[in-house]
CSV table of N, CA and C in Angstrom, one decimal:
chain,number,residue,atom,x,y,z
X,12,MET,N,-3.8,126.0,-42.2
X,12,MET,CA,-4.0,126.5,-43.6
X,12,MET,C,-5.2,125.9,-44.2
X,13,SER,N,-5.6,124.7,-44.0
X,13,SER,CA,-6.7,124.1,-44.6
X,13,SER,C,-8.0,124.7,-44.1
X,14,ASP,N,-8.0,125.2,-42.9
X,14,ASP,CA,-9.2,125.9,-42.4
X,14,ASP,C,-9.5,127.2,-43.2
X,15,LYS,N,-8.5,127.9,-43.5
X,15,LYS,CA,-8.7,129.1,-44.4
X,15,LYS,C,-9.1,128.7,-45.8
X,16,LYS,N,-8.5,127.7,-46.3
X,16,LYS,CA,-8.9,127.2,-47.6
X,16,LYS,C,-10.3,126.8,-47.6
X,17,ASN,N,-10.8,126.1,-46.6
X,17,ASN,CA,-12.2,125.6,-46.5
X,17,ASN,C,-13.1,126.8,-46.4
X,18,GLU,N,-12.7,127.9,-45.7
X,18,GLU,CA,-13.5,129.1,-45.5
X,18,GLU,C,-13.7,129.8,-46.8
X,19,VAL,N,-12.6,129.9,-47.6
X,19,VAL,CA,-12.6,130.6,-48.9
X,19,VAL,C,-13.5,129.8,-49.8
X,20,LEU,N,-13.4,128.5,-49.8
X,20,LEU,CA,-14.2,127.6,-50.7
X,20,LEU,C,-15.7,127.8,-50.3
X,21,ASP,N,-16.0,127.8,-49.0
X,21,ASP,CA,-17.4,128.0,-48.5
X,21,ASP,C,-17.9,129.4,-49.0
X,22,TRP,N,-17.1,130.4,-48.9
X,22,TRP,CA,-17.6,131.7,-49.4
X,22,TRP,C,-17.8,131.7,-50.9
X,23,LEU,N,-16.9,131.1,-51.7
X,23,LEU,CA,-17.1,131.0,-53.1
X,23,LEU,C,-18.4,130.2,-53.5
X,24,LYS,N,-18.7,129.2,-52.7
X,24,LYS,CA,-19.9,128.4,-53.0
X,24,LYS,C,-21.1,129.4,-52.8
X,25,VAL,N,-21.1,130.1,-51.7
X,25,VAL,CA,-22.2,131.0,-51.3
X,25,VAL,C,-22.4,132.1,-52.4
X,26,ILE,N,-21.3,132.6,-52.9
X,26,ILE,CA,-21.3,133.7,-53.9
X,26,ILE,C,-21.8,133.1,-55.2
X,27,LEU,N,-21.4,131.9,-55.6
X,27,LEU,CA,-21.8,131.3,-56.9
X,27,LEU,C,-23.3,130.9,-56.8
X,28,ILE,N,-23.8,130.4,-55.7
X,28,ILE,CA,-25.2,130.1,-55.5
X,28,ILE,C,-26.0,131.4,-55.6
X,29,ALA,N,-25.6,132.5,-55.0
X,29,ALA,CA,-26.3,133.8,-55.0
X,29,ALA,C,-26.3,134.3,-56.5
X,30,LEU,N,-25.2,134.2,-57.2
X,30,LEU,CA,-25.2,134.6,-58.6
X,30,LEU,C,-26.2,133.8,-59.4
X,31,ALA,N,-26.2,132.5,-59.2
X,31,ALA,CA,-27.1,131.6,-60.0
X,31,ALA,C,-28.5,131.9,-59.7
X,32,ILE,N,-28.9,132.1,-58.4
X,32,ILE,CA,-30.3,132.5,-58.1
X,32,ILE,C,-30.6,133.8,-58.7
X,33,SER,N,-29.7,134.8,-58.6
X,33,SER,CA,-30.0,136.1,-59.2
X,33,SER,C,-30.2,136.0,-60.7
X,34,PHE,N,-29.4,135.2,-61.4
X,34,PHE,CA,-29.5,135.0,-62.8
X,34,PHE,C,-30.9,134.4,-63.2
X,35,ILE,N,-31.2,133.4,-62.5
X,35,ILE,CA,-32.5,132.7,-62.7
X,35,ILE,C,-33.7,133.6,-62.5
X,36,LEU,N,-33.7,134.3,-61.4
X,36,LEU,CA,-34.8,135.3,-61.1
X,36,LEU,C,-34.9,136.4,-62.1
X,37,ASN,N,-33.8,137.0,-62.5
X,37,ASN,CA,-33.8,138.1,-63.4
X,37,ASN,C,-34.1,137.7,-64.8
X,38,ASN,N,-33.8,136.5,-65.2
X,38,ASN,CA,-34.1,136.1,-66.6
X,38,ASN,C,-35.3,135.2,-66.8
X,39,PHE,N,-35.9,134.7,-65.7
X,39,PHE,CA,-37.0,133.8,-65.9
X,39,PHE,C,-38.2,134.1,-65.0
X,40,VAL,N,-38.0,134.9,-64.0
X,40,VAL,CA,-39.1,135.1,-63.0
X,40,VAL,C,-39.6,136.5,-62.9
X,41,ILE,N,-38.6,137.5,-62.8
X,41,ILE,CA,-39.0,138.9,-62.6
X,41,ILE,C,-38.4,139.8,-63.7
X,42,VAL,N,-39.0,140.9,-63.9
X,42,VAL,CA,-38.4,142.0,-64.7
X,42,VAL,C,-38.2,143.2,-63.7
X,43,ASN,N,-37.0,143.7,-63.6
X,43,ASN,CA,-36.8,144.9,-62.8
X,43,ASN,C,-36.6,146.1,-63.7
X,44,ALA,N,-37.4,147.1,-63.5
X,44,ALA,CA,-37.4,148.2,-64.4
X,44,ALA,C,-37.6,149.6,-63.6
X,45,GLN,N,-37.0,150.6,-64.3
X,45,GLN,CA,-37.2,152.0,-63.8
X,45,GLN,C,-38.1,152.7,-64.7
X,46,VAL,N,-39.1,153.4,-64.2
X,46,VAL,CA,-40.0,154.2,-65.0
X,46,VAL,C,-39.4,155.4,-65.5
X,47,PRO,N,-39.2,155.6,-66.8
X,47,PRO,CA,-38.4,156.7,-67.4
X,47,PRO,C,-39.2,158.0,-67.6
X,48,THR,N,-40.6,157.9,-67.7
X,48,THR,CA,-41.3,159.1,-68.0
X,48,THR,C,-42.6,159.2,-67.1
X,49,ALA,N,-43.3,160.3,-67.3
X,49,ALA,CA,-44.5,160.5,-66.6
X,49,ALA,C,-45.8,159.9,-67.2
X,50,SER,N,-45.7,159.1,-68.2
X,50,SER,CA,-46.8,158.6,-68.9
X,50,SER,C,-47.8,157.7,-68.1
X,51,MET,N,-47.3,157.2,-66.9
X,51,MET,CA,-48.2,156.3,-66.1
X,51,MET,C,-48.5,157.0,-64.8
X,52,GLU,N,-48.2,158.3,-64.6
X,52,GLU,CA,-48.6,159.0,-63.4
X,52,GLU,C,-50.1,159.0,-63.3
X,53,ASN,N,-50.7,158.9,-62.2
X,53,ASN,CA,-50.2,158.9,-60.8
X,53,ASN,C,-50.0,157.4,-60.3
X,54,THR,N,-50.2,156.4,-61.2
X,54,THR,CA,-50.1,155.1,-60.7
X,54,THR,C,-48.6,154.8,-60.4
X,55,VAL,N,-47.7,155.1,-61.3
X,55,VAL,CA,-46.3,155.0,-61.0
X,55,VAL,C,-45.7,156.3,-61.5
X,56,MET,N,-44.7,156.8,-60.7
X,56,MET,CA,-44.2,158.1,-61.0
X,56,MET,C,-42.8,158.0,-61.8
X,57,THR,N,-42.4,159.0,-62.4
X,57,THR,CA,-41.1,159.0,-63.0
X,57,THR,C,-40.0,158.7,-62.0
X,58,HIS,N,-39.1,157.8,-62.4
X,58,HIS,CA,-38.0,157.2,-61.6
X,58,HIS,C,-38.4,156.2,-60.6
X,59,ASP,N,-39.7,155.9,-60.5
X,59,ASP,CA,-40.1,154.7,-59.6
X,59,ASP,C,-39.4,153.5,-60.1
X,60,ARG,N,-39.2,152.5,-59.3
X,60,ARG,CA,-38.6,151.2,-59.7
X,60,ARG,C,-39.7,150.2,-59.4
X,61,VAL,N,-39.9,149.3,-60.4
X,61,VAL,CA,-40.9,148.3,-60.3
X,61,VAL,C,-40.4,146.9,-60.6
X,62,PHE,N,-41.2,145.9,-60.1
X,62,PHE,CA,-41.0,144.5,-60.5
X,62,PHE,C,-42.2,144.0,-61.3
X,63,ALA,N,-41.9,143.3,-62.3
X,63,ALA,CA,-43.0,142.6,-63.1
X,63,ALA,C,-42.7,141.1,-63.0
X,64,PHE,N,-43.8,140.4,-63.0
X,64,PHE,CA,-43.7,138.9,-62.9
X,64,PHE,C,-43.8,138.3,-64.2
X,65,ARG,N,-42.7,137.7,-64.7
X,65,ARG,CA,-42.6,137.1,-66.0
X,65,ARG,C,-43.6,136.0,-66.2
X,66,LEU,N,-43.9,135.3,-65.2
X,66,LEU,CA,-44.8,134.1,-65.3
X,66,LEU,C,-46.3,134.3,-65.2
X,67,SER,N,-46.7,135.6,-65.1
X,67,SER,CA,-48.1,135.9,-65.0
X,67,SER,C,-49.0,135.4,-66.0
X,68,TYR,N,-48.5,135.3,-67.3
X,68,TYR,CA,-49.4,134.9,-68.4
X,68,TYR,C,-49.0,133.5,-68.9
X,69,LEU,N,-48.3,132.7,-68.1
X,69,LEU,CA,-48.0,131.4,-68.5
X,69,LEU,C,-49.2,130.5,-68.7
X,70,PHE,N,-50.2,130.7,-67.8
X,70,PHE,CA,-51.4,129.9,-67.8
X,70,PHE,C,-52.7,130.7,-68.0
X,71,SER,N,-52.6,132.0,-68.2
X,71,SER,CA,-53.7,132.8,-68.4
X,71,SER,C,-53.4,134.0,-69.4
X,72,ASP,N,-54.4,134.6,-69.9
X,72,ASP,CA,-54.2,135.7,-70.8
X,72,ASP,C,-54.2,137.0,-70.1
X,73,PRO,N,-53.5,138.0,-70.6
X,73,PRO,CA,-53.5,139.3,-70.1
X,73,PRO,C,-54.9,139.9,-70.0
X,74,LYS,N,-55.2,140.7,-69.0
X,74,LYS,CA,-56.6,141.3,-68.8
X,74,LYS,C,-56.5,142.8,-69.0
X,75,ARG,N,-57.7,143.3,-69.4
X,75,ARG,CA,-57.8,144.8,-69.5
X,75,ARG,C,-57.5,145.4,-68.1
X,76,GLY,N,-56.7,146.4,-68.1
X,76,GLY,CA,-56.3,147.0,-66.8
X,76,GLY,C,-55.0,146.6,-66.3
X,77,ASP,N,-54.4,145.5,-66.8
X,77,ASP,CA,-53.1,145.0,-66.3
X,77,ASP,C,-52.1,146.0,-66.8
X,78,ILE,N,-51.1,146.3,-65.9
X,78,ILE,CA,-49.9,147.1,-66.3
X,78,ILE,C,-48.8,146.2,-66.6
X,79,VAL,N,-48.3,146.3,-67.8
X,79,VAL,CA,-47.3,145.4,-68.3
X,79,VAL,C,-46.0,146.1,-68.8
X,80,ILE,N,-45.0,145.3,-68.9
X,80,ILE,CA,-43.7,145.8,-69.5
X,80,ILE,C,-43.5,145.0,-70.8
X,81,PHE,N,-43.0,145.7,-71.8
X,81,PHE,CA,-42.8,145.2,-73.1
X,81,PHE,C,-41.8,146.0,-73.9
X,82,PRO,N,-41.1,145.4,-74.9
X,82,PRO,CA,-40.3,146.2,-75.8
X,82,PRO,C,-41.1,147.1,-76.6
X,83,PHE,N,-40.7,148.4,-76.7
X,83,PHE,CA,-41.4,149.4,-77.5
X,83,PHE,C,-41.6,148.8,-79.0
X,84,PRO,N,-42.8,148.7,-79.5
X,84,PRO,CA,-43.0,148.1,-80.8
X,84,PRO,C,-42.2,148.8,-82.0
X,85,ASP,N,-41.9,150.1,-81.9
X,85,ASP,CA,-41.2,150.8,-82.9
X,85,ASP,C,-39.7,150.8,-82.8
X,86,ASP,N,-39.2,150.4,-81.6
X,86,ASP,CA,-37.8,150.3,-81.3
X,86,ASP,C,-37.6,149.4,-80.1
X,87,GLU,N,-37.4,148.1,-80.4
X,87,GLU,CA,-37.3,147.1,-79.3
X,87,GLU,C,-36.1,147.2,-78.4
X,88,SER,N,-35.2,148.2,-78.6
X,88,SER,CA,-34.1,148.4,-77.7
X,88,SER,C,-34.6,149.2,-76.5
X,89,GLN,N,-35.8,149.7,-76.5
X,89,GLN,CA,-36.4,150.5,-75.4
X,89,GLN,C,-37.5,149.6,-74.8
X,90,THR,N,-37.6,149.7,-73.5
X,90,THR,CA,-38.7,149.0,-72.7
X,90,THR,C,-39.7,150.0,-72.3
X,91,TYR,N,-41.0,149.6,-72.5
X,91,TYR,CA,-42.1,150.5,-72.1
X,91,TYR,C,-43.0,149.8,-71.0
X,92,LEU,N,-43.7,150.6,-70.3
X,92,LEU,CA,-44.6,150.2,-69.3
X,92,LEU,C,-45.9,150.9,-69.5
X,93,LYS,N,-47.0,150.2,-69.8
X,93,LYS,CA,-48.3,150.8,-70.1
X,93,LYS,C,-49.4,149.9,-69.6
X,94,ARG,N,-50.7,150.4,-69.7
X,94,ARG,CA,-51.8,149.6,-69.2
X,94,ARG,C,-52.5,149.0,-70.4
X,95,ILE,N,-52.9,147.7,-70.3
X,95,ILE,CA,-53.7,147.1,-71.4
X,95,ILE,C,-55.1,147.6,-71.4
X,96,ILE,N,-55.5,148.1,-72.6
X,96,ILE,CA,-56.9,148.7,-72.7
X,96,ILE,C,-57.7,147.8,-73.7
X,97,GLY,N,-57.2,147.5,-74.9
X,97,GLY,CA,-57.9,146.7,-75.9
X,97,GLY,C,-57.4,145.3,-75.9
X,98,LEU,N,-58.3,144.4,-75.9
X,98,LEU,CA,-58.0,142.9,-76.0
X,98,LEU,C,-58.1,142.4,-77.4
X,99,PRO,N,-57.5,141.2,-77.6
X,99,PRO,CA,-57.6,140.6,-79.0
X,99,PRO,C,-59.0,140.6,-79.5
X,100,GLY,N,-59.2,141.0,-80.8
X,100,GLY,CA,-60.4,141.0,-81.5
X,100,GLY,C,-61.4,142.2,-81.2
X,101,GLU,N,-61.0,143.0,-80.2
X,101,GLU,CA,-61.9,144.2,-79.9
X,101,GLU,C,-61.6,145.4,-80.8
X,102,THR,N,-62.6,146.3,-80.8
X,102,THR,CA,-62.4,147.5,-81.5
X,102,THR,C,-62.4,148.6,-80.4
X,103,VAL,N,-61.3,149.4,-80.4
X,103,VAL,CA,-61.2,150.5,-79.4
X,103,VAL,C,-61.3,151.8,-80.1
X,104,GLU,N,-62.2,152.7,-79.5
X,104,GLU,CA,-62.3,154.0,-80.1
X,104,GLU,C,-62.3,155.0,-78.9
X,105,ILE,N,-61.7,156.1,-79.1
X,105,ILE,CA,-61.6,157.2,-78.1
X,105,ILE,C,-62.3,158.4,-78.6
X,106,LYS,N,-63.4,158.8,-77.9
X,106,LYS,CA,-64.1,160.0,-78.2
X,106,LYS,C,-64.1,160.9,-77.0
X,107,ASP,N,-63.7,162.2,-77.3
X,107,ASP,CA,-63.7,163.2,-76.3
X,107,ASP,C,-62.9,162.7,-75.0
X,108,GLY,N,-61.8,161.9,-75.3
X,108,GLY,CA,-61.0,161.4,-74.3
X,108,GLY,C,-61.4,160.1,-73.6
X,109,LYS,N,-62.7,159.7,-73.9
X,109,LYS,CA,-63.2,158.5,-73.2
X,109,LYS,C,-63.0,157.3,-74.1
X,110,VAL,N,-62.7,156.1,-73.5
X,110,VAL,CA,-62.5,154.9,-74.3
X,110,VAL,C,-63.8,154.1,-74.4
X,111,TYR,N,-64.1,153.7,-75.6
X,111,TYR,CA,-65.2,152.8,-75.9
X,111,TYR,C,-64.7,151.5,-76.5
X,112,ILE,N,-65.2,150.4,-76.1
X,112,ILE,CA,-64.9,149.1,-76.6
X,112,ILE,C,-66.1,148.5,-77.4
X,113,ASN,N,-65.8,148.1,-78.6
X,113,ASN,CA,-66.8,147.4,-79.4
X,113,ASN,C,-68.1,148.2,-79.5
X,114,ASN,N,-68.0,149.5,-79.8
X,114,ASN,CA,-69.1,150.4,-80.0
X,114,ASN,C,-70.1,150.5,-78.8
X,115,SER,N,-69.5,150.2,-77.6
X,115,SER,CA,-70.4,150.3,-76.4
X,115,SER,C,-70.9,151.8,-76.2
X,116,LYS,N,-72.0,151.9,-75.6
X,116,LYS,CA,-72.6,153.2,-75.3
X,116,LYS,C,-72.0,153.8,-74.1
X,117,GLU,N,-71.4,153.0,-73.2
X,117,GLU,CA,-70.8,153.4,-72.0
X,117,GLU,C,-69.3,153.4,-72.1
X,118,PRO,N,-68.6,154.4,-71.7
X,118,PRO,CA,-67.1,154.3,-71.8
X,118,PRO,C,-66.5,153.5,-70.7
X,119,LEU,N,-65.3,153.1,-70.8
X,119,LEU,CA,-64.6,152.3,-69.7
X,119,LEU,C,-64.5,153.2,-68.5
X,120,GLN,N,-64.7,152.6,-67.3
X,120,GLN,CA,-64.5,153.3,-66.1
X,120,GLN,C,-63.0,153.2,-65.8
X,121,GLU,N,-62.4,154.4,-65.7
X,121,GLU,CA,-60.9,154.4,-65.5
X,121,GLU,C,-60.6,155.3,-64.4
X,122,ASP,N,-60.7,154.8,-63.2
X,122,ASP,CA,-60.5,155.6,-62.0
X,122,ASP,C,-59.0,156.0,-61.7
X,123,TYR,N,-58.1,155.3,-62.5
X,123,TYR,CA,-56.7,155.5,-62.3
X,123,TYR,C,-56.1,156.7,-63.1
X,124,LEU,N,-56.9,157.3,-63.9
X,124,LEU,CA,-56.4,158.4,-64.8
X,124,LEU,C,-55.9,159.6,-64.0
X,125,LYS,N,-54.9,160.2,-64.4
X,125,LYS,CA,-54.3,161.4,-63.7
X,125,LYS,C,-55.2,162.6,-63.8
X,126,GLU,N,-55.7,162.8,-65.0
X,126,GLU,CA,-56.6,164.0,-65.3
X,126,GLU,C,-57.5,163.6,-66.4
X,127,LYS,N,-58.5,164.5,-66.7
X,127,LYS,CA,-59.5,164.2,-67.8
X,127,LYS,C,-58.8,164.2,-69.1
X,128,PRO,N,-58.8,163.0,-69.8
X,128,PRO,CA,-58.1,163.0,-71.1
X,128,PRO,C,-59.0,163.7,-72.2
X,129,VAL,N,-58.3,164.1,-73.2
X,129,VAL,CA,-58.9,164.8,-74.3
X,129,VAL,C,-58.6,164.1,-75.6
X,130,GLY,N,-59.4,164.4,-76.7
X,130,GLY,CA,-59.1,163.9,-78.0
X,130,GLY,C,-59.9,162.8,-78.5
X,131,ASP,N,-59.9,162.6,-79.8
X,131,ASP,CA,-60.6,161.6,-80.5
X,131,ASP,C,-59.6,160.7,-81.3
X,132,TYR,N,-59.6,159.4,-81.1
X,132,TYR,CA,-58.7,158.5,-81.8
X,132,TYR,C,-59.4,157.2,-82.2
X,133,GLY,N,-59.0,156.7,-83.3
X,133,GLY,CA,-59.5,155.4,-83.7
X,133,GLY,C,-60.6,155.5,-84.7
X,134,PRO,N,-61.3,154.4,-84.9
X,134,PRO,CA,-61.3,153.2,-84.2
X,134,PRO,C,-60.0,152.3,-84.6
X,135,TYR,N,-59.6,151.5,-83.6
X,135,TYR,CA,-58.5,150.5,-83.8
X,135,TYR,C,-59.1,149.1,-83.6
X,136,LYS,N,-58.8,148.3,-84.6
X,136,LYS,CA,-59.2,146.9,-84.5
X,136,LYS,C,-58.0,146.1,-84.0
X,137,VAL,N,-58.1,145.6,-82.8
X,137,VAL,CA,-57.0,144.9,-82.2
X,137,VAL,C,-56.9,143.5,-82.8
X,138,PRO,N,-55.7,143.1,-83.4
X,138,PRO,CA,-55.5,141.8,-84.0
X,138,PRO,C,-55.5,140.7,-82.9
X,139,GLU,N,-55.8,139.5,-83.4
X,139,GLU,CA,-55.8,138.4,-82.5
X,139,GLU,C,-54.3,138.3,-81.9
X,140,ASP,N,-54.3,137.9,-80.6
X,140,ASP,CA,-53.0,137.7,-79.9
X,140,ASP,C,-52.2,139.0,-79.7
X,141,SER,N,-52.9,140.1,-79.8
X,141,SER,CA,-52.3,141.4,-79.6
X,141,SER,C,-53.1,142.3,-78.6
X,142,TYR,N,-52.5,143.4,-78.2
X,142,TYR,CA,-53.2,144.3,-77.2
X,142,TYR,C,-52.9,145.8,-77.6
X,143,PHE,N,-53.9,146.6,-77.2
X,143,PHE,CA,-53.8,148.0,-77.4
X,143,PHE,C,-53.5,148.6,-76.0
X,144,MET,N,-52.4,149.5,-76.0
X,144,MET,CA,-51.9,150.0,-74.7
X,144,MET,C,-52.1,151.5,-74.6
X,145,LEU,N,-52.4,151.9,-73.4
X,145,LEU,CA,-52.5,153.4,-73.1
X,145,LEU,C,-51.8,153.7,-71.8
X,146,GLY,N,-51.3,154.9,-71.7
X,146,GLY,CA,-50.7,155.3,-70.4
X,146,GLY,C,-51.8,155.9,-69.5
X,147,ASP,N,-51.6,156.0,-68.2
X,147,ASP,CA,-52.6,156.5,-67.3
X,147,ASP,C,-52.6,158.1,-67.3
X,148,ASN,N,-51.5,158.6,-67.8
X,148,ASN,CA,-51.4,160.1,-67.9
X,148,ASN,C,-51.6,160.4,-69.4
X,149,ARG,N,-52.9,160.1,-69.9
X,149,ARG,CA,-53.2,160.1,-71.3
X,149,ARG,C,-52.8,161.3,-72.1
X,150,ASN,N,-52.9,162.5,-71.5
X,150,ASN,CA,-52.6,163.7,-72.3
X,150,ASN,C,-51.2,163.9,-72.7
X,151,ILE,N,-50.2,163.1,-72.0
X,151,ILE,CA,-48.8,163.2,-72.4
X,151,ILE,C,-48.2,161.9,-72.8
X,152,SER,N,-49.0,160.8,-72.7
X,152,SER,CA,-48.5,159.5,-73.0
X,152,SER,C,-48.3,159.2,-74.5
X,153,LEU,N,-47.1,158.7,-74.8
X,153,LEU,CA,-46.9,158.2,-76.2
X,153,LEU,C,-47.2,156.7,-76.1
X,154,ASP,N,-48.3,156.4,-76.6
X,154,ASP,CA,-48.8,155.0,-76.5
X,154,ASP,C,-49.3,154.5,-77.8
X,155,SER,N,-50.2,153.4,-77.8
X,155,SER,CA,-50.7,152.8,-79.0
X,155,SER,C,-51.3,153.8,-80.0
X,156,ARG,N,-51.8,154.9,-79.5
X,156,ARG,CA,-52.4,155.9,-80.4
X,156,ARG,C,-51.4,156.5,-81.4
X,157,TYR,N,-50.2,156.5,-81.0
X,157,TYR,CA,-49.2,157.3,-81.8
X,157,TYR,C,-48.1,156.4,-82.4
X,158,TRP,N,-48.1,155.1,-82.1
X,158,TRP,CA,-47.0,154.2,-82.6
X,158,TRP,C,-47.2,153.9,-84.0
X,159,LYS,N,-46.1,153.7,-84.7
X,159,LYS,CA,-46.2,153.2,-86.1
X,159,LYS,C,-46.8,151.7,-86.1
X,160,ASN,N,-46.2,150.9,-85.2
X,160,ASN,CA,-46.7,149.5,-84.9
X,160,ASN,C,-47.6,149.6,-83.7
X,161,THR,N,-48.9,149.8,-84.0
X,161,THR,CA,-49.9,150.2,-83.0
X,161,THR,C,-50.1,149.2,-81.8
X,162,PHE,N,-49.9,147.9,-82.1
X,162,PHE,CA,-50.3,146.9,-81.1
X,162,PHE,C,-49.1,146.1,-80.5
X,163,VAL,N,-49.3,145.5,-79.4
X,163,VAL,CA,-48.2,144.7,-78.7
X,163,VAL,C,-48.7,143.3,-78.7
X,164,SER,N,-47.9,142.4,-79.3
X,164,SER,CA,-48.4,141.0,-79.4
X,164,SER,C,-48.1,140.3,-78.0
X,165,LYS,N,-48.9,139.3,-77.7
X,165,LYS,CA,-48.7,138.7,-76.4
X,165,LYS,C,-47.3,138.2,-76.1
X,166,ASP,N,-46.7,137.6,-77.1
X,166,ASP,CA,-45.3,137.1,-76.9
X,166,ASP,C,-44.3,138.1,-76.6
X,167,LYS,N,-44.6,139.4,-76.8
X,167,LYS,CA,-43.7,140.5,-76.5
X,167,LYS,C,-43.8,141.0,-75.1
X,168,ILE,N,-44.9,140.6,-74.4
X,168,ILE,CA,-45.1,141.1,-73.1
X,168,ILE,C,-44.1,140.4,-72.2
X,169,LEU,N,-43.3,141.2,-71.5
X,169,LEU,CA,-42.2,140.6,-70.6
X,169,LEU,C,-42.8,140.2,-69.3
X,170,GLY,N,-43.8,140.9,-68.8
X,170,GLY,CA,-44.3,140.6,-67.5
X,170,GLY,C,-45.4,141.6,-67.0
X,171,LYS,N,-46.1,141.2,-66.1
X,171,LYS,CA,-47.2,142.0,-65.4
X,171,LYS,C,-46.6,142.7,-64.2
X,172,VAL,N,-46.7,144.0,-64.2
X,172,VAL,CA,-46.1,144.8,-63.1
X,172,VAL,C,-47.0,144.5,-61.8
X,173,ILE,N,-46.3,144.1,-60.8
X,173,ILE,CA,-47.0,143.8,-59.5
X,173,ILE,C,-46.6,144.6,-58.3
X,174,LEU,N,-45.4,145.2,-58.4
X,174,LEU,CA,-44.9,145.9,-57.2
X,174,LEU,C,-44.0,147.1,-57.6
X,175,ARG,N,-44.3,148.2,-56.9
X,175,ARG,CA,-43.3,149.3,-56.9
X,175,ARG,C,-42.5,149.2,-55.7
X,176,TYR,N,-41.2,149.1,-55.8
X,176,TYR,CA,-40.4,149.0,-54.6
X,176,TYR,C,-39.5,150.2,-54.2
X,177,TYR,N,-39.5,151.2,-55.1
X,177,TYR,CA,-38.8,152.4,-54.8
X,177,TYR,C,-39.5,153.6,-55.4
X,178,PRO,N,-39.7,154.6,-54.7
X,178,PRO,CA,-39.1,155.0,-53.4
X,178,PRO,C,-39.8,154.4,-52.2
X,179,SER,N,-41.0,153.7,-52.4
X,179,SER,CA,-41.6,153.0,-51.3
X,179,SER,C,-42.3,151.8,-51.9
X,180,PHE,N,-42.8,150.9,-51.0
X,180,PHE,CA,-43.4,149.7,-51.5
X,180,PHE,C,-44.9,150.0,-51.8
X,181,LYS,N,-45.4,149.5,-52.9
X,181,LYS,CA,-46.8,149.6,-53.2
X,181,LYS,C,-47.2,148.5,-54.2
X,182,LEU,N,-48.2,147.7,-53.9
X,182,LEU,CA,-48.8,146.7,-54.8
X,182,LEU,C,-49.5,147.5,-55.9
X,183,LEU,N,-49.4,147.1,-57.1
X,183,LEU,CA,-50.0,147.8,-58.2
X,183,LEU,C,-51.1,147.0,-58.8
X,184,LYS,N,-52.2,147.7,-59.2
X,184,LYS,CA,-53.3,147.1,-59.8
X,184,LYS,C,-53.6,147.7,-61.2
């Protein structure tokens, strides 16, 4: 009888350790998310599943071009996934669909865009410790251009998206 008791205890230990590791990973190391809309196509598609690394910005600041997960500034019960375009202190302006930073004569090079964006927006002066976000599928993305609370503060960024794992594996840049 004690052999069965020991086996049950061993299994309970394994299950508890697995639950503890899962809890630590999900709350302190990674963010697991499903992409709900087409706003980031063709980089990530609707219903793709991604991992974001929570510790990415522990010792460095977010960079332009990073894809990040954050609570939607106008309704923090929703989680959004967008690309960082404007950095703290910068002025972002969109003319004829092209993004210009700090009155530059040359627009950002954005090879990841799904199609040629259209429209004029801004200028937007990005506050210190905040970021201006845009989707890769600009013509349908509800992003910083349309939000009541235009910017995402650094402390609201949950993590940098690093991997799409469903429907197939792909490292994201």
